[in-house]
Short mmCIF file of C-alpha atoms and ligand atoms in Angstrom, two decimals:
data_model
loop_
_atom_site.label_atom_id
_atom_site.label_comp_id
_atom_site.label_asym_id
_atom_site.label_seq_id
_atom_site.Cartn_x
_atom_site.Cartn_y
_atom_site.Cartn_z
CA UNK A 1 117.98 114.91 77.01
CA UNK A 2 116.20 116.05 73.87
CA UNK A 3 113.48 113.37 72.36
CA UNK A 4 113.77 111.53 69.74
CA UNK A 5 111.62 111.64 66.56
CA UNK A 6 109.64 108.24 65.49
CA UNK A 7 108.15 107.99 62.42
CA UNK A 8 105.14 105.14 61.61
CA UNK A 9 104.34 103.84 58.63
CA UNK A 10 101.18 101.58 58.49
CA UNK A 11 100.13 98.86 55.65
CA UNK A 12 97.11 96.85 55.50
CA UNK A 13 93.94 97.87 57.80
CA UNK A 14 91.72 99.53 59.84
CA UNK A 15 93.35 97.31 62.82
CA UNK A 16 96.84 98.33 62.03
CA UNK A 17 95.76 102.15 61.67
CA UNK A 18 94.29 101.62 65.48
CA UNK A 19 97.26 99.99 66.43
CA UNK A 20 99.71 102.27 65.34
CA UNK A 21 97.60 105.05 67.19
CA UNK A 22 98.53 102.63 70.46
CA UNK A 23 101.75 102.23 69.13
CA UNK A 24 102.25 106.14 69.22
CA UNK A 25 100.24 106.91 72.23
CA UNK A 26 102.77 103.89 74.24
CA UNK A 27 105.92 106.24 72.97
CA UNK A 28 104.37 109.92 74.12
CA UNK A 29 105.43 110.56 77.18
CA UNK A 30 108.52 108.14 77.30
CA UNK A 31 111.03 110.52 75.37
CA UNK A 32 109.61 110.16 71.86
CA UNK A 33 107.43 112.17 69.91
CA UNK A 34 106.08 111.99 66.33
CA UNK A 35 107.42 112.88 63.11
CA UNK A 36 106.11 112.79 59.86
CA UNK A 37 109.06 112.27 57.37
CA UNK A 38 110.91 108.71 57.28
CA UNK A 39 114.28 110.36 56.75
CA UNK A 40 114.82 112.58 59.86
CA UNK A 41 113.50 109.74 62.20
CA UNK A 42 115.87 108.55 64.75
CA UNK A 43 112.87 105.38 65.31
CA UNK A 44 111.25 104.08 62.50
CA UNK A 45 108.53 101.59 62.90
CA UNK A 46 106.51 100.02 59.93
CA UNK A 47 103.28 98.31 60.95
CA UNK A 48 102.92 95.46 58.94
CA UNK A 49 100.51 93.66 57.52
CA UNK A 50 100.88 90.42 55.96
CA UNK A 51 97.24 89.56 54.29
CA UNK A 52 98.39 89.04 50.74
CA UNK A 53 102.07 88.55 49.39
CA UNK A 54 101.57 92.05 48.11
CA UNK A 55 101.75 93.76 51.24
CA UNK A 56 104.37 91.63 52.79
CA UNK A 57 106.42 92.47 49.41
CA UNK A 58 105.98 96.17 49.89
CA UNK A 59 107.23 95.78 53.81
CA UNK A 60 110.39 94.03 52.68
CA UNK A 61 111.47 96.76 49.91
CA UNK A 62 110.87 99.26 52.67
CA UNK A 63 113.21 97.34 54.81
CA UNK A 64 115.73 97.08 52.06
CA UNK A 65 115.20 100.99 51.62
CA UNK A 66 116.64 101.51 54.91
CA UNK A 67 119.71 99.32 55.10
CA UNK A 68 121.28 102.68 53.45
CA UNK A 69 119.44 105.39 56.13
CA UNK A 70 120.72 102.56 58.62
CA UNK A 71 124.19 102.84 57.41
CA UNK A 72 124.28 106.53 57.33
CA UNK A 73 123.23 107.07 60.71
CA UNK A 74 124.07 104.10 62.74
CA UNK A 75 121.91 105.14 65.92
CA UNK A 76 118.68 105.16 63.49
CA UNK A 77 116.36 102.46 65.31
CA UNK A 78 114.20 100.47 63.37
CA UNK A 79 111.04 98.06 64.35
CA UNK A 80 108.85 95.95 62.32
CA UNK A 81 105.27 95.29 64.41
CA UNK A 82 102.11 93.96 63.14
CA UNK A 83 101.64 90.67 61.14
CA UNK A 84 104.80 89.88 59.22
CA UNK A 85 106.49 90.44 62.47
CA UNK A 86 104.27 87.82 64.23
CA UNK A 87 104.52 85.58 60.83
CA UNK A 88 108.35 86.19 60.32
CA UNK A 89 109.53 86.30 64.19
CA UNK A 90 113.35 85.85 63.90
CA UNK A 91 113.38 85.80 60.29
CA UNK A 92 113.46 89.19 59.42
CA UNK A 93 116.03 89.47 61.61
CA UNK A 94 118.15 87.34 59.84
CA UNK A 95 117.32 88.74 56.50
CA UNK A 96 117.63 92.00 57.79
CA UNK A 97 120.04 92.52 60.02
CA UNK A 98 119.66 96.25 60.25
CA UNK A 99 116.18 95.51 62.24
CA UNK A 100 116.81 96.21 65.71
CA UNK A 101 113.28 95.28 67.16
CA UNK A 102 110.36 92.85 65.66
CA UNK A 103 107.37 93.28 67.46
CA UNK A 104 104.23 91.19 67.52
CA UNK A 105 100.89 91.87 67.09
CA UNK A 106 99.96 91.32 71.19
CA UNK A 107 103.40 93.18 72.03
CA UNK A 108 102.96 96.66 70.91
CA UNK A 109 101.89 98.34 74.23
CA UNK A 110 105.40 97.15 75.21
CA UNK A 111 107.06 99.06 72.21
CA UNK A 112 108.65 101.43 75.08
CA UNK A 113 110.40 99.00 77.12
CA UNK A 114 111.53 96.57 74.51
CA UNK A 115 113.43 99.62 72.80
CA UNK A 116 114.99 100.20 75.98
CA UNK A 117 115.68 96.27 75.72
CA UNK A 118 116.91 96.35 72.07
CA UNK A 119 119.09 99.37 72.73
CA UNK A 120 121.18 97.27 75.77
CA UNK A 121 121.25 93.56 73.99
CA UNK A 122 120.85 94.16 70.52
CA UNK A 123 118.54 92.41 67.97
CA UNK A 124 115.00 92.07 70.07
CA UNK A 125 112.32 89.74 68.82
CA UNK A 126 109.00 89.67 70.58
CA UNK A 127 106.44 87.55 69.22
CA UNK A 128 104.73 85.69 72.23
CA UNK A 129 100.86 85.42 71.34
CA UNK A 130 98.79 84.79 74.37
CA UNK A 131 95.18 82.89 74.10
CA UNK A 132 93.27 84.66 77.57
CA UNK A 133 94.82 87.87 77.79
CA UNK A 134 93.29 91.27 78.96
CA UNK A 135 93.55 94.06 76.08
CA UNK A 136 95.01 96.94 77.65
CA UNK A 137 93.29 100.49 78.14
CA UNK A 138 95.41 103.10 76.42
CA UNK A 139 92.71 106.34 76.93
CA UNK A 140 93.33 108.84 73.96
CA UNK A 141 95.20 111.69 74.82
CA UNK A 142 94.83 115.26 73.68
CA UNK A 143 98.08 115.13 71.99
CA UNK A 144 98.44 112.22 70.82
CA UNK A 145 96.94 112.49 67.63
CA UNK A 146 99.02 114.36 65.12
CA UNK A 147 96.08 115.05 61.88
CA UNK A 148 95.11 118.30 61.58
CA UNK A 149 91.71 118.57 61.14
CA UNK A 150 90.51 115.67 58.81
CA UNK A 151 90.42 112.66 61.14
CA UNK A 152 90.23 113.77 64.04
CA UNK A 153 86.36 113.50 64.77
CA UNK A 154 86.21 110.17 63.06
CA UNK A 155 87.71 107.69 65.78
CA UNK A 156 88.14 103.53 65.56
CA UNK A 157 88.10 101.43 68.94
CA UNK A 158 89.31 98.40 69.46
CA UNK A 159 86.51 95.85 70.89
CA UNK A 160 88.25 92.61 70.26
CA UNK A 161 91.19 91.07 68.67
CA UNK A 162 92.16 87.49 67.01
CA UNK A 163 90.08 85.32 65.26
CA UNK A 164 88.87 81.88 65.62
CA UNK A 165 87.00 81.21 62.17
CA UNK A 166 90.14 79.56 60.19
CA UNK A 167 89.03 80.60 56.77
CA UNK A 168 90.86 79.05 54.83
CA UNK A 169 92.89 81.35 52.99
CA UNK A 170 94.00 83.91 55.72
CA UNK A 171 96.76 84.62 57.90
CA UNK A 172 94.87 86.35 60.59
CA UNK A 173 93.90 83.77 63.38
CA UNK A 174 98.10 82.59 63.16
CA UNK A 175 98.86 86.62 63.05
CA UNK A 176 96.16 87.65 65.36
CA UNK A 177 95.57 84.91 67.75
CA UNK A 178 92.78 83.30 69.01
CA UNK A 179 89.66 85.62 69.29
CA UNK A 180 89.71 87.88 72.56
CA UNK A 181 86.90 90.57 73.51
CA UNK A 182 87.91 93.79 75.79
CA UNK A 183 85.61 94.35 78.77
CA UNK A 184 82.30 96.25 77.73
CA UNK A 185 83.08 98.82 80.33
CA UNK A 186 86.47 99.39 79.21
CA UNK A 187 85.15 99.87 75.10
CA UNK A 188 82.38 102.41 76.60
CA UNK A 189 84.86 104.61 79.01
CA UNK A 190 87.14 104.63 75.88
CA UNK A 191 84.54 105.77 73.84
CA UNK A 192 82.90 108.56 76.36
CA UNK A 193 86.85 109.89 76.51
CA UNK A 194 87.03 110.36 73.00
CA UNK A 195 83.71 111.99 72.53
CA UNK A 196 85.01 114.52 75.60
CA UNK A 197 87.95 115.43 72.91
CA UNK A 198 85.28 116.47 70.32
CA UNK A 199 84.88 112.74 68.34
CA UNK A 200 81.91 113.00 66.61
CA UNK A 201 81.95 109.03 64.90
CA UNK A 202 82.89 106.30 66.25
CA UNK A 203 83.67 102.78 64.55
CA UNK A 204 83.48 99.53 66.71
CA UNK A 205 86.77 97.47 65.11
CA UNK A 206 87.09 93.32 65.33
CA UNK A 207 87.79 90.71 62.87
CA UNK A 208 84.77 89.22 63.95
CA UNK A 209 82.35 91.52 65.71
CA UNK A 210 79.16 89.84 65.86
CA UNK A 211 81.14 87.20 68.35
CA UNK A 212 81.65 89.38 71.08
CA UNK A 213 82.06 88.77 73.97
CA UNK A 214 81.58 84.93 73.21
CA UNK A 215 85.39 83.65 74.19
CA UNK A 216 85.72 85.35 77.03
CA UNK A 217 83.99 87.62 80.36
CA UNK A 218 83.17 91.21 78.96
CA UNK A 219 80.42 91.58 81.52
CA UNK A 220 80.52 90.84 85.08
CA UNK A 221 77.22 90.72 85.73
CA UNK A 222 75.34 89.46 82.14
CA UNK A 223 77.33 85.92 80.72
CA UNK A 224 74.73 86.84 77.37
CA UNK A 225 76.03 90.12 77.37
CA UNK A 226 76.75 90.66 73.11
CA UNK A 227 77.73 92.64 70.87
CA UNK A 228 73.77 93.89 70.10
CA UNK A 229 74.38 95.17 73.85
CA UNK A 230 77.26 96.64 73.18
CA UNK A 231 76.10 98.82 70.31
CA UNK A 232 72.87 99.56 72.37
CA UNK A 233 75.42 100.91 75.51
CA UNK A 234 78.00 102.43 73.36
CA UNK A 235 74.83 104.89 71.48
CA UNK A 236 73.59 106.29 74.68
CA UNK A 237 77.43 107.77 75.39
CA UNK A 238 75.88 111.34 75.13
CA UNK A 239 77.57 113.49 72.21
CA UNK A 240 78.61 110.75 70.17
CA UNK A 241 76.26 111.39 66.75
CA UNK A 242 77.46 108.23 64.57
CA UNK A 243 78.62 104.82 65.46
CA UNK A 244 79.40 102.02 62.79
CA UNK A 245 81.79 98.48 63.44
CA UNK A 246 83.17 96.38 61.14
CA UNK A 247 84.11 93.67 60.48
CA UNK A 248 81.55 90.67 60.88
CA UNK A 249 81.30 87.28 59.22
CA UNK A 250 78.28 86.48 57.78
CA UNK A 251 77.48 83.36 59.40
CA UNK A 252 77.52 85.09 62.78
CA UNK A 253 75.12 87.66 61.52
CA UNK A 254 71.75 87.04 63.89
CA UNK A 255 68.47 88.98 63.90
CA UNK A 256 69.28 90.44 67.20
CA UNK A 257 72.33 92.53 65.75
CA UNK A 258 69.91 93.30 62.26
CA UNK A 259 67.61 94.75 64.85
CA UNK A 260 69.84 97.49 65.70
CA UNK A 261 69.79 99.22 62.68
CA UNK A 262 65.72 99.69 63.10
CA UNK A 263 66.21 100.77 66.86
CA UNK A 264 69.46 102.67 67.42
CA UNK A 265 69.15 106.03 65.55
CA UNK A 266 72.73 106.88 65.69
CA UNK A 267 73.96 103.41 63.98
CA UNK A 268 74.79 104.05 60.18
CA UNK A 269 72.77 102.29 57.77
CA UNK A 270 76.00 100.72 56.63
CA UNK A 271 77.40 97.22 56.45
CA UNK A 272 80.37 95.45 55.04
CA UNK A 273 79.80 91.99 55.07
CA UNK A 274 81.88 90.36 53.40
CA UNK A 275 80.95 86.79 50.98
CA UNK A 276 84.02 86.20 49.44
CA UNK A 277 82.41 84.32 46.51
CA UNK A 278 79.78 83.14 45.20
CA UNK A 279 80.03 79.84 44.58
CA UNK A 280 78.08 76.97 47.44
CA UNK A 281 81.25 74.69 46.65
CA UNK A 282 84.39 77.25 46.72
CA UNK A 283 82.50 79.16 50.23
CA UNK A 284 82.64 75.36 51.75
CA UNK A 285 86.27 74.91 50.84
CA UNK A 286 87.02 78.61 51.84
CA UNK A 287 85.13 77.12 55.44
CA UNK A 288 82.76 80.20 55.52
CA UNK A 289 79.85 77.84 56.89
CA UNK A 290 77.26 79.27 54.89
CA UNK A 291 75.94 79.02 51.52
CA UNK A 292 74.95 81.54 48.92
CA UNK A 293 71.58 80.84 49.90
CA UNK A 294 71.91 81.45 53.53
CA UNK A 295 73.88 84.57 52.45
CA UNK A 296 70.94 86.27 50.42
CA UNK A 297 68.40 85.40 53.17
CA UNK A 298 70.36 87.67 55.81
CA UNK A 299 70.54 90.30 53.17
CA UNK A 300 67.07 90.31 52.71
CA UNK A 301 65.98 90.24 55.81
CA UNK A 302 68.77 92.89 56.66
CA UNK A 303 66.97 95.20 54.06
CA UNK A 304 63.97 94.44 55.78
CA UNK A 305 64.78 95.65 59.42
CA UNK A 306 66.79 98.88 57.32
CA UNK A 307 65.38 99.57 53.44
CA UNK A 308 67.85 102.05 52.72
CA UNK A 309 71.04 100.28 53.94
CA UNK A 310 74.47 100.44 51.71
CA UNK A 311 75.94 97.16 51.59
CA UNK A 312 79.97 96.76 50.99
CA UNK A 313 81.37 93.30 50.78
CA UNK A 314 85.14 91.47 49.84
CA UNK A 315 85.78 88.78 46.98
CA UNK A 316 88.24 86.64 46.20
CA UNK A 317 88.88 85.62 42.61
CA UNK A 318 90.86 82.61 41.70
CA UNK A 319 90.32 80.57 45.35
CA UNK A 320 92.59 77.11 44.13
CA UNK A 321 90.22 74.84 42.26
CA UNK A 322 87.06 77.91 41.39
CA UNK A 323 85.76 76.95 38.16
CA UNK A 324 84.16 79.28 35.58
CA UNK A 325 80.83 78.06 36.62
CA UNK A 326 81.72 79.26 40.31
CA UNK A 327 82.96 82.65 39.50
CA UNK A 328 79.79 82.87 37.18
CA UNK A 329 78.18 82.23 40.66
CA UNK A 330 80.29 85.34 42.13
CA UNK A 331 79.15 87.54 38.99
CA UNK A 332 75.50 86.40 39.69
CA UNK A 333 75.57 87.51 43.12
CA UNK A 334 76.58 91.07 42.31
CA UNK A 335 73.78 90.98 40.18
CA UNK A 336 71.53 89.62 43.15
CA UNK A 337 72.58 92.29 45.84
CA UNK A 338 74.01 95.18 43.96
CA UNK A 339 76.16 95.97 46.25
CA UNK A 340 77.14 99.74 46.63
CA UNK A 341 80.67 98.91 46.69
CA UNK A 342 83.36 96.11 47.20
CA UNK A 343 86.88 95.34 48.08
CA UNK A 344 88.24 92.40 45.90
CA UNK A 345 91.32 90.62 45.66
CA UNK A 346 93.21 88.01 43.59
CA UNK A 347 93.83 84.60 45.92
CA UNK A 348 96.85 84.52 47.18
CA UNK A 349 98.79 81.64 48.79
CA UNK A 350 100.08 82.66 52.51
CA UNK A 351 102.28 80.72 54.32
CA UNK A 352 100.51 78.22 57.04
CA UNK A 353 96.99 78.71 56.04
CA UNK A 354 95.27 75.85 55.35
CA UNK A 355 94.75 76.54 51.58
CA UNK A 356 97.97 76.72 50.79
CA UNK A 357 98.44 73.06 51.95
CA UNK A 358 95.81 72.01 48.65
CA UNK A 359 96.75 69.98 45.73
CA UNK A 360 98.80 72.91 43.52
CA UNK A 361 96.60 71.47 40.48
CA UNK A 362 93.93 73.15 41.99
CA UNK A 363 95.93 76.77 41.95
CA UNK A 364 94.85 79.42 39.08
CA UNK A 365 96.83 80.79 36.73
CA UNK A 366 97.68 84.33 37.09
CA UNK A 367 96.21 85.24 33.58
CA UNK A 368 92.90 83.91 35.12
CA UNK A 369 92.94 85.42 38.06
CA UNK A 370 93.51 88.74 36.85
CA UNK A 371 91.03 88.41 34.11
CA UNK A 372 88.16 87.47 36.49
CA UNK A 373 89.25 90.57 38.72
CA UNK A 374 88.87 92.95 35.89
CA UNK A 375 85.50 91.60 35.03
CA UNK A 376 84.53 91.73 38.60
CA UNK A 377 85.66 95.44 39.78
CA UNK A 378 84.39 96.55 35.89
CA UNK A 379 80.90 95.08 36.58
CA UNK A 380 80.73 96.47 40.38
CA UNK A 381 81.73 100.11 39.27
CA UNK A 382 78.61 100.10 36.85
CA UNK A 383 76.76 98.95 40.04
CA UNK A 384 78.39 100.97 42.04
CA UNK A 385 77.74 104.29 39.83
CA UNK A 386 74.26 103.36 39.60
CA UNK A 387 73.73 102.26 43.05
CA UNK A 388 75.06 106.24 43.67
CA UNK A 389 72.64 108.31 41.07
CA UNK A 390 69.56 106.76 43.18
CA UNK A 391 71.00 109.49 45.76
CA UNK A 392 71.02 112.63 43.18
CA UNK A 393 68.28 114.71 44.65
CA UNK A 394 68.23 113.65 47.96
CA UNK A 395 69.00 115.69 50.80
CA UNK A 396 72.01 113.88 53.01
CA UNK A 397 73.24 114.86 56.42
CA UNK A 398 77.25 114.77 56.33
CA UNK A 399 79.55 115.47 58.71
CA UNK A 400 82.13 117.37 57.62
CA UNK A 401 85.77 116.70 57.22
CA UNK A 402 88.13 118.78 55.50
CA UNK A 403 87.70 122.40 54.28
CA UNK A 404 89.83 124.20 52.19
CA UNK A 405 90.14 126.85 49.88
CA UNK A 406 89.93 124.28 47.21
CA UNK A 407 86.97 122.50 48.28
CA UNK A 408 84.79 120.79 51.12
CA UNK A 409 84.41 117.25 51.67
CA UNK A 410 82.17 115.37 53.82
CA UNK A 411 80.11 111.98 54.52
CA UNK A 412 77.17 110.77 54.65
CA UNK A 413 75.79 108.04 56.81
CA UNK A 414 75.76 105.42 54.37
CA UNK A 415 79.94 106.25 54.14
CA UNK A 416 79.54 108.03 50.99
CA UNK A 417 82.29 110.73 50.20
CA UNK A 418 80.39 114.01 49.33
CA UNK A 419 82.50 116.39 47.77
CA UNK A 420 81.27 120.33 48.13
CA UNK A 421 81.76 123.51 46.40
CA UNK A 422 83.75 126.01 48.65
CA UNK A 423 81.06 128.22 49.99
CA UNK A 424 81.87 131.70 51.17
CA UNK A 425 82.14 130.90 54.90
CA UNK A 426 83.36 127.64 55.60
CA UNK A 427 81.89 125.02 57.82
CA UNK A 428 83.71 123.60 60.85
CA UNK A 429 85.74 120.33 60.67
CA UNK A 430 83.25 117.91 62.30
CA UNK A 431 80.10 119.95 61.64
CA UNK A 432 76.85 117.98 60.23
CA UNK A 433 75.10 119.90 57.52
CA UNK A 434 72.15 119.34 54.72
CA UNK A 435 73.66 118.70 51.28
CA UNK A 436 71.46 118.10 48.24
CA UNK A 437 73.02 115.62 46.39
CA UNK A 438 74.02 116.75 42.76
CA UNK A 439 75.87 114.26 40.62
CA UNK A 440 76.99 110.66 41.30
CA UNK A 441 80.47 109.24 40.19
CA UNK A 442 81.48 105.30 41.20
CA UNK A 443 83.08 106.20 44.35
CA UNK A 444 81.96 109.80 45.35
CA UNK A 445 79.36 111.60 45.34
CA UNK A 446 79.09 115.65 44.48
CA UNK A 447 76.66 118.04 46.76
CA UNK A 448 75.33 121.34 47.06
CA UNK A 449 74.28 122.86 50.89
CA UNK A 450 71.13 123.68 51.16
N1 5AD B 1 94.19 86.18 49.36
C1 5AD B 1 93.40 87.15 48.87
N2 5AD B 1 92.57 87.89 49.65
C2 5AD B 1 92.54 87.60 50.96
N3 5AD B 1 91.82 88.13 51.97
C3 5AD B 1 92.16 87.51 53.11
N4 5AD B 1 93.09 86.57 52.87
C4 5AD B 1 93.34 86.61 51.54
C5 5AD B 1 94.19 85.86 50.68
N5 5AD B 1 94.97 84.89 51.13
C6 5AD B 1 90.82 89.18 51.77
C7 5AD B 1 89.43 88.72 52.22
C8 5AD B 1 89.22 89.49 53.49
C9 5AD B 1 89.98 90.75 53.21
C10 5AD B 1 90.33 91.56 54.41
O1 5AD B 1 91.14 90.30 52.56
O2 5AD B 1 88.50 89.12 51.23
O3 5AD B 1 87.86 89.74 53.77
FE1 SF4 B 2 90.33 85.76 58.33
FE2 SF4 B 2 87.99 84.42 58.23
FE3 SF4 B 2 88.88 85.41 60.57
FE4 SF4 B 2 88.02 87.08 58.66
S1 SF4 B 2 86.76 85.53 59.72
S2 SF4 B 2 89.91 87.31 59.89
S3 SF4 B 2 88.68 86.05 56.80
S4 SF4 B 2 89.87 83.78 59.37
#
């Protein structure tokens, strides 16, 4: 029997990109293997993500897309995973009846069997979400990894899913389930079998890192093993030459994990930690559980275990009921930290959060929203640009991630792009060179080897 071609497309984040690598690596091996256009698949999955209405709108013109591939090839399987599929369950289904499999976010090492399933009873929906469950060990495979050359030595693992902080605006602990850690032994042997395949970089993945380990047994033999361990056991893997994590709420942040940046040589003097706004009022209604105040202190005292640190962070703009006074206060901040970048979003209402259950009086207008977002990202790419030219004339190690003809392109430690002139012999994929840095823009920066 020949095997089929599946095709993935993934929304939303660095979660989703990891789980659509499990996703692909549960298929190898079982009759499937990987395509990359959406019209010659005979399986097409989309990995979902359902953080803003944006991306859940995106997802549903996909689907409507293809009703017509659907109709001109009737054995054409598709499957929705990720977080609209947990959200949705049996809805898409009945809104799209050309959906032969919705998959939740805990099911996806099942993908296999449940299209096995779908193909002998139809329709499948499988969104159970466990709270004590044991992540599964998928080891990377050689071939499972279809890049060429630009990823491939730049790796994300898995050390926990879920989330049990209930902001208020987000989907993620309903999508995600409660907060689960993988066994410390099972992150590190992970890990050491990727850096066997050549990974170079590594980047711990959780929704909420700095509790680790704090739900559930990771470590037999330490109950106080945390995530600070972790990162401590995870740098001696030999051959691994980076290691960065993300994501961590900043209330969680302790000294111990600041620490690590002064002590472990390979961690990146990077961190995206992420304030949502600036405002004491609008962070207690978003039920962040700290205060501007408290926020500023752990920066400071960040910069003081790691001077040369490049801070990222995420805003909202337009949480129901923020005031110009408290986006003044989300302005001010940016002034406070300089961050040397940031991710930031219009509030939007999702579906069984807790926000969207507030007085609608307290909802912004669109018009407001948006204006406060231009101001926002216009203010942060002055930052940003500036934040860059205090690197022009430094030397920076990069690793190396695409060559070409056309150019060279690399990064730095602190996650900066570096962009290269194509020198007459080409460096390696995964390489680390000197660059002296050259010229700045907002979100790259241009280099010269040295
Ligand atoms: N509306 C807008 N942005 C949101 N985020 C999470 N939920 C929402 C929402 N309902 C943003 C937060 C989070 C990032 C991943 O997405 O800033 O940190
Ligand atoms: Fe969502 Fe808050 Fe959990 Fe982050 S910490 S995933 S914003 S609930």
């Amino acid at each position: 029997m020949s095997e089929k071609v599946f095709y993935i497309k993934t929304f939303g984040c660095q979660m989703n990109e990891r789980d659509s690598e499990i996703i692909a690596q549960s298929l190898a091996g079982k009759g499937y293997i990987e395509g990359m256009d959406l019209d010659d698949a005979d399986l097409v999955i989309l990995n979902t993500c359902s953080i803003r209405a944006k991306a859940e709108q995106k997802v549903m013109s996909l689907l409507g897309y293809l009703r017509k591939n659907k109709r001109a090839n009737p054995a054409l399987k598709i499957c929705v995973a990720g977080c609209v599929a947990q959200q949705e369950g049996d809805r898409i289904i009945d809104r799209m009846s050309h959906v032969d499999l919705v998959i939740g976010t805990q099911n996806i090492y099942n993908i296999a069997e449940l299209l096995v399933k779908a193909d002998r009873e139809g329709s499948v929906v499988a969104t159970d979400l466990k709270d004590q469950y044991d992540i599964p060990n998928l080891l990377p495979s050689s071939d499972s990894d279809p890049d060429q050359n630009n990823t491939l030595f730049r790796k994300f693992v898995t050390i926990m899913q879920g989330c049990n902080n209930y902001c208020t605006y987000c989907v993620v602990p309903y999508t995600r389930g409660r907060e689960v850690s993988r066994k410390h032994n099972d992150i590190t042997d992970e890990v050491k079998a990727l850096v066997n395949e050549g990974v170079k970089e590594i980047t711990l993945l959780g929704q909420n890192v700095n509790s680790y380990g704090k739900t559930n047994e990771v470590h037999p033999a330490n109950n106080k093993y945390s995530f600070s361990d972790l990162l401590h056991d995870v740098a001696e893997i030999q051959g691994l030459k980076r290691l960065r994590f993300t994501t961590s709420n900043p209330k969680d942040l302790t000294e111990e994990l600041m620490v690590c940046f002064r002590d472990i040589d390979i961690l990146c003097p990077q961190f995206h930690l992420p304030v949502q706004a600036g405002s004491d009022s609008v962070l207690k209604r978003m039920n962040r559980k700290y205060s501007v105040a408290d926020y500023l202190d752990k920066v400071d005292k960040l910069r003081e275990f790691c001077p040369d640190i490049a801070l990222t962070t995420d805003i909202i703009v337009g949480f129901p009921g923020e005031t110009e006074d408290d986006f003044a206060g989300t302005m001010q901040l940016l002034e406070t930290v300089r961050y040397h970048g940031s991710f930031s979003f219009k509030y939007s209402d999702r579906p069984g959060t807790r926000a969207s259950t507030f007085d609608k009086k307290l909802q912004i207008e669109e018009s407001v929203k948006s204006r406060r977002l231009s101001r926002f990202q216009a203010r942060q790419d002055e930052i940003s640009l500036e934040r860059n030219r205090e690197y022009i004339g430094k030397i920076k190690n990069v690793m190396i991630e695409e060559c070409s003809e056309k150019g060279v392109r690399g990064r730095t430690d602190t996650n900066h792009i570096v962009h290269l002139p194509c020198p007459t012999k080409l460096p390696v994929p995964g390489s680390f060179i000197d660059v002296k840095i050259v010229h700045a823009g907002n979100h790259s920066l241009r280099g010269e080897i040295v």
